[in-house]
Short mmCIF file of N, CA, C and O in Angstrom, two decimals:
data_model
loop_
_atom_site.label_atom_id
_atom_site.label_comp_id
_atom_site.label_asym_id
_atom_site.label_seq_id
_atom_site.Cartn_x
_atom_site.Cartn_y
_atom_site.Cartn_z
N MET P 1 -11.63 2.36 15.98
CA MET P 1 -11.45 0.90 16.84
C MET P 1 -12.49 0.30 16.22
O MET P 1 -12.14 -0.94 16.18
N LYS P 2 -13.58 0.40 16.00
CA LYS P 2 -14.56 -0.30 15.75
C LYS P 2 -14.48 -1.05 14.19
O LYS P 2 -14.41 -2.19 13.59
N VAL P 3 -13.76 -0.13 13.13
CA VAL P 3 -13.15 -0.55 12.21
C VAL P 3 -12.51 -1.76 12.25
O VAL P 3 -12.55 -2.84 11.29
N ILE P 4 -11.32 -1.39 13.14
CA ILE P 4 -10.13 -2.66 13.11
C ILE P 4 -10.86 -3.64 13.97
O ILE P 4 -10.54 -4.91 13.15
N ILE P 5 -11.97 -3.97 14.54
CA ILE P 5 -12.82 -5.08 15.05
C ILE P 5 -13.22 -5.69 14.19
O ILE P 5 -13.19 -6.88 14.15
N PHE P 6 -14.03 -4.67 13.25
CA PHE P 6 -14.75 -5.46 12.23
C PHE P 6 -13.74 -6.31 11.41
O PHE P 6 -14.17 -7.71 10.91
N PHE P 7 -12.74 -5.78 10.83
CA PHE P 7 -11.91 -6.60 9.78
C PHE P 7 -10.90 -7.38 10.79
O PHE P 7 -11.05 -8.51 9.81
N VAL P 8 -10.67 -7.37 11.95
CA VAL P 8 -10.17 -8.64 12.27
C VAL P 8 -10.84 -9.99 12.58
O VAL P 8 -10.45 -10.85 12.09
N VAL P 9 -12.11 -9.36 13.25
CA VAL P 9 -13.29 -10.50 13.08
C VAL P 9 -13.67 -11.27 11.81
O VAL P 9 -14.05 -12.60 11.70
N PHE P 10 -13.89 -10.33 10.93
CA PHE P 10 -14.05 -10.84 9.70
C PHE P 10 -13.20 -11.24 9.14
O PHE P 10 -13.43 -12.78 8.41
N PHE P 11 -11.72 -11.51 8.85
CA PHE P 11 -10.78 -12.07 7.90
C PHE P 11 -10.60 -13.16 9.28
O PHE P 11 -10.03 -14.34 8.52
N ALA P 12 -10.31 -13.10 10.45
CA ALA P 12 -10.79 -14.88 10.89
C ALA P 12 -11.35 -15.30 11.06
O ALA P 12 -10.79 -16.54 10.61
N VAL P 13 -12.90 -14.97 10.70
CA VAL P 13 -13.74 -15.97 10.66
C VAL P 13 -13.74 -16.66 9.11
O VAL P 13 -13.65 -17.41 8.86
N MET P 14 -13.24 -15.65 7.97
CA MET P 14 -12.96 -15.92 6.50
C MET P 14 -11.96 -17.12 6.66
O MET P 14 -12.38 -17.84 5.63
N PHE P 15 -11.09 -16.97 7.16
CA PHE P 15 -9.95 -17.47 6.74
C PHE P 15 -9.74 -18.75 7.86
O PHE P 15 -9.32 -19.96 7.55
N LEU P 16 -10.41 -18.91 8.76
CA LEU P 16 -10.46 -19.84 9.92
C LEU P 16 -11.57 -20.73 9.64
O LEU P 16 -11.43 -22.21 10.01
N MET P 17 -12.39 -20.60 9.07
CA MET P 17 -13.92 -21.13 9.07
C MET P 17 -13.52 -22.49 7.79
O MET P 17 -12.93 -22.26 6.38
N PRO P 18 -13.39 -23.53 7.83
CA PRO P 18 -13.33 -24.63 7.45
C PRO P 18 -13.97 -24.65 5.70
O PRO P 18 -15.32 -24.71 6.38
N ASP P 19 -13.75 -24.66 4.49
CA ASP P 19 -14.32 -24.80 3.61
C ASP P 19 -15.26 -26.48 3.61
O ASP P 19 -16.44 -26.03 2.88
N SER P 20 -14.53 -27.33 4.02
CA SER P 20 -15.72 -28.11 4.06
C SER P 20 -17.13 -28.20 4.75
O SER P 20 -18.19 -28.82 4.22
N LEU P 21 -16.85 -27.38 5.69
CA LEU P 21 -18.68 -26.98 6.64
C LEU P 21 -19.48 -26.00 5.61
O LEU P 21 -20.14 -26.86 5.84
N VAL P 22 -18.88 -24.98 5.24
CA VAL P 22 -19.57 -24.64 4.40
C VAL P 22 -20.20 -24.74 2.81
O VAL P 22 -21.44 -24.88 2.30
N GLY P 23 -18.72 -25.78 2.09
CA GLY P 23 -19.41 -26.50 0.93
C GLY P 23 -20.49 -27.62 1.26
O GLY P 23 -21.37 -27.92 0.50
N SER P 24 -20.42 -28.36 2.59
CA SER P 24 -21.10 -29.83 2.60
C SER P 24 -22.65 -28.88 2.71
O SER P 24 -23.76 -29.80 2.33
N PHE P 25 -22.78 -27.95 3.30
CA PHE P 25 -23.90 -27.11 3.65
C PHE P 25 -24.59 -26.63 2.19
O PHE P 25 -25.69 -26.90 1.61
N VAL P 26 -23.88 -26.07 1.80
CA VAL P 26 -23.77 -25.64 -0.07
C VAL P 26 -24.47 -26.97 -1.31
O VAL P 26 -25.44 -26.62 -1.39
N ASP P 27 -23.39 -27.74 -0.59
CA ASP P 27 -23.98 -29.27 -1.49
C ASP P 27 -25.48 -29.76 -1.28
O ASP P 27 -25.97 -30.25 -2.04
N HIS P 28 -25.46 -29.61 0.36
CA HIS P 28 -26.85 -30.26 0.63
C HIS P 28 -28.07 -29.66 0.35
O HIS P 28 -29.54 -30.02 0.40
N HIS P 29 -28.22 -27.96 0.80
CA HIS P 29 -29.32 -27.33 0.61
C HIS P 29 -29.29 -26.13 -0.80
O HIS P 29 -30.75 -25.45 -0.36
N ILE P 30 -28.71 -26.04 -1.42
CA ILE P 30 -28.33 -25.16 -2.57
C ILE P 30 -28.27 -26.03 -3.82
O ILE P 30 -27.12 -26.31 -3.86
N HIS P 31 -29.36 -25.09 -4.36
CA HIS P 31 -29.17 -26.04 -6.19
C HIS P 31 -27.90 -25.00 -7.08
O HIS P 31 -28.25 -24.19 -6.93
N ILE P 32 -27.21 -25.68 -7.57
CA ILE P 32 -25.97 -25.14 -7.98
C ILE P 32 -26.45 -25.75 -9.45
O ILE P 32 -26.41 -26.92 -9.85
N SER P 33 -26.86 -24.81 -10.65
CA SER P 33 -26.96 -25.17 -11.76
C SER P 33 -25.91 -24.98 -12.79
O SER P 33 -24.72 -24.35 -12.13
N GLY P 34 -25.39 -25.49 -13.79
CA GLY P 34 -24.51 -25.22 -14.71
C GLY P 34 -23.94 -26.83 -15.16
O GLY P 34 -24.44 -27.49 -14.71
N ASP P 35 -23.14 -26.81 -16.24
CA ASP P 35 -22.55 -27.90 -16.76
C ASP P 35 -20.94 -28.13 -16.46
O ASP P 35 -20.41 -27.00 -16.97
N GLY P 36 -20.22 -29.09 -15.70
CA GLY P 36 -18.99 -29.04 -15.88
C GLY P 36 -18.48 -28.22 -15.21
O GLY P 36 -18.68 -27.91 -13.57
N GLU P 37 -17.09 -27.37 -15.76
CA GLU P 37 -16.48 -26.25 -14.89
C GLU P 37 -17.42 -25.39 -14.73
O GLU P 37 -16.95 -24.50 -13.75
N GLU P 38 -18.47 -25.13 -15.31
CA GLU P 38 -19.55 -23.59 -14.81
C GLU P 38 -19.88 -24.35 -13.39
O GLU P 38 -20.02 -23.20 -12.58
N ALA P 39 -20.29 -25.40 -13.08
CA ALA P 39 -21.43 -25.72 -12.02
C ALA P 39 -20.08 -25.51 -11.09
O ALA P 39 -20.01 -25.28 -9.84
N MET P 40 -18.86 -26.05 -11.34
CA MET P 40 -17.96 -26.12 -10.02
C MET P 40 -17.31 -24.30 -9.79
O MET P 40 -17.23 -24.25 -8.62
N ASP P 41 -17.52 -23.80 -10.96
CA ASP P 41 -17.36 -22.34 -10.37
C ASP P 41 -18.50 -21.51 -9.84
O ASP P 41 -18.12 -21.06 -8.60
N ASN P 42 -19.62 -21.90 -9.78
CA ASN P 42 -20.79 -21.29 -9.34
C ASN P 42 -20.90 -21.86 -7.81
O ASN P 42 -20.88 -21.53 -6.83
N PHE P 43 -20.61 -23.55 -7.90
CA PHE P 43 -20.29 -24.09 -6.44
C PHE P 43 -19.45 -23.18 -5.79
O PHE P 43 -19.59 -22.67 -4.38
N GLU P 44 -18.01 -22.94 -6.18
CA GLU P 44 -17.06 -22.30 -5.54
C GLU P 44 -17.29 -20.91 -5.16
O GLU P 44 -17.14 -20.29 -3.82
N PHE P 45 -18.12 -20.08 -5.90
CA PHE P 45 -18.32 -18.92 -5.58
C PHE P 45 -19.57 -19.07 -4.60
O PHE P 45 -19.70 -17.61 -3.73
N THR P 46 -20.25 -19.68 -4.40
CA THR P 46 -21.59 -19.53 -3.44
C THR P 46 -20.70 -20.14 -1.97
O THR P 46 -21.41 -19.59 -1.28
N VAL P 47 -19.66 -21.30 -2.36
CA VAL P 47 -19.36 -21.10 -0.85
C VAL P 47 -18.12 -20.16 -0.42
O VAL P 47 -18.48 -19.53 0.65
N ILE P 48 -17.65 -19.28 -1.13
CA ILE P 48 -17.14 -17.77 -0.61
C ILE P 48 -18.23 -16.71 -0.29
O ILE P 48 -17.58 -16.23 0.55
N ALA P 49 -19.05 -16.89 -1.01
CA ALA P 49 -20.09 -16.01 -0.79
C ALA P 49 -20.87 -16.26 0.17
O ALA P 49 -21.20 -15.19 1.47
N ALA P 50 -20.68 -17.37 0.80
CA ALA P 50 -21.71 -17.85 2.38
C ALA P 50 -20.92 -17.37 3.36
O ALA P 50 -21.02 -16.90 4.17
N LYS P 51 -19.16 -17.97 3.16
CA LYS P 51 -18.57 -17.70 4.28
C LYS P 51 -18.32 -16.34 4.18
O LYS P 51 -18.47 -15.72 5.36
N ALA P 52 -18.32 -15.37 3.27
CA ALA P 52 -18.39 -13.92 3.64
C ALA P 52 -19.57 -13.32 4.40
O ALA P 52 -19.52 -12.46 5.06
N ALA P 53 -20.66 -13.90 3.88
CA ALA P 53 -21.72 -13.40 4.91
C ALA P 53 -21.99 -14.28 6.03
O ALA P 53 -22.26 -13.10 7.16
N ILE P 54 -21.48 -15.25 6.77
CA ILE P 54 -21.32 -15.51 8.10
C ILE P 54 -20.29 -14.63 8.38
O ILE P 54 -20.52 -14.51 9.58
N SER P 55 -19.34 -14.49 7.99
CA SER P 55 -17.88 -13.77 8.69
C SER P 55 -18.43 -12.35 8.68
O SER P 55 -18.49 -11.84 9.77
N THR P 56 -19.39 -11.49 8.14
CA THR P 56 -19.85 -10.35 8.35
C THR P 56 -20.76 -10.23 9.38
O THR P 56 -21.00 -9.61 10.25
N VAL P 57 -21.63 -11.34 9.04
CA VAL P 57 -22.50 -11.20 10.76
C VAL P 57 -21.69 -11.63 12.03
O VAL P 57 -22.49 -11.12 13.00
N ALA P 58 -20.98 -12.54 11.97
CA ALA P 58 -19.84 -12.85 13.06
C ALA P 58 -19.41 -11.17 13.80
O ALA P 58 -19.75 -10.65 14.78
N ALA P 59 -18.95 -10.37 12.36
CA ALA P 59 -18.28 -9.24 12.65
C ALA P 59 -18.99 -8.38 13.28
O ALA P 59 -18.81 -7.55 14.04
N LEU P 60 -20.47 -8.28 12.92
CA LEU P 60 -21.52 -7.70 13.28
C LEU P 60 -21.94 -7.61 14.86
O LEU P 60 -21.82 -7.07 15.50
N VAL P 61 -21.85 -9.23 15.01
CA VAL P 61 -22.34 -9.19 16.12
C VAL P 61 -21.31 -8.99 17.34
O VAL P 61 -21.20 -8.56 18.39
N ALA P 62 -19.55 -9.00 17.10
CA ALA P 62 -18.63 -8.45 17.68
C ALA P 62 -18.59 -7.30 18.03
O ALA P 62 -18.63 -6.97 19.25
N LEU P 63 -18.96 -6.42 16.74
CA LEU P 63 -19.03 -4.97 17.21
C LEU P 63 -20.20 -4.56 18.06
O LEU P 63 -19.94 -3.98 18.70
N TRP P 64 -21.39 -5.26 17.67
CA TRP P 64 -22.54 -4.83 18.82
C TRP P 64 -22.22 -5.27 20.36
O TRP P 64 -22.51 -4.59 21.16
N LEU P 65 -21.47 -6.56 20.54
CA LEU P 65 -21.03 -6.89 21.90
C LEU P 65 -20.31 -5.68 22.42
O LEU P 65 -20.16 -5.51 23.67
N TYR P 66 -18.95 -5.25 21.50
CA TYR P 66 -18.40 -4.36 21.77
C TYR P 66 -19.24 -2.92 22.54
O TYR P 66 -18.69 -2.42 23.20
N ARG P 67 -20.19 -2.72 21.27
CA ARG P 67 -20.91 -1.23 21.79
C ARG P 67 -21.77 -1.78 23.18
O ARG P 67 -21.64 -0.64 23.87
N LYS P 68 -22.17 -2.84 23.17
CA LYS P 68 -23.02 -2.64 24.31
C LYS P 68 -21.99 -3.03 25.83
O LYS P 68 -22.39 -2.48 26.76
N ARG P 69 -20.94 -3.43 25.64
CA ARG P 69 -19.93 -3.20 26.82
C ARG P 69 -19.66 -2.29 27.20
O ARG P 69 -19.40 -1.69 28.27
N LYS P 70 -19.46 -1.02 26.64
CA LYS P 70 -19.01 0.13 26.28
C LYS P 70 -19.85 1.10 27.00
O LYS P 70 -20.03 1.95 27.78
N ALA P 71 -21.32 0.58 26.79
CA ALA P 71 -22.02 1.71 27.32
C ALA P 71 -22.60 1.15 28.69
O ALA P 71 -22.63 0.56 29.26
#
């Protein structure tokens, strides 16, 4: 059950979180190096990595709350 909850929350946050929210944070706070297309590829990868990290944290919090409720 815990694995299902993790994947549901992970994918829900990953796909429902707007790219513009994370993209603006990355644009303002993280330095992206490269030139032209390479910089855009680095930017997009950084946005995807940040969304995955945020989704993982949200899923782990959901699992922690589930365990706390069961105890």
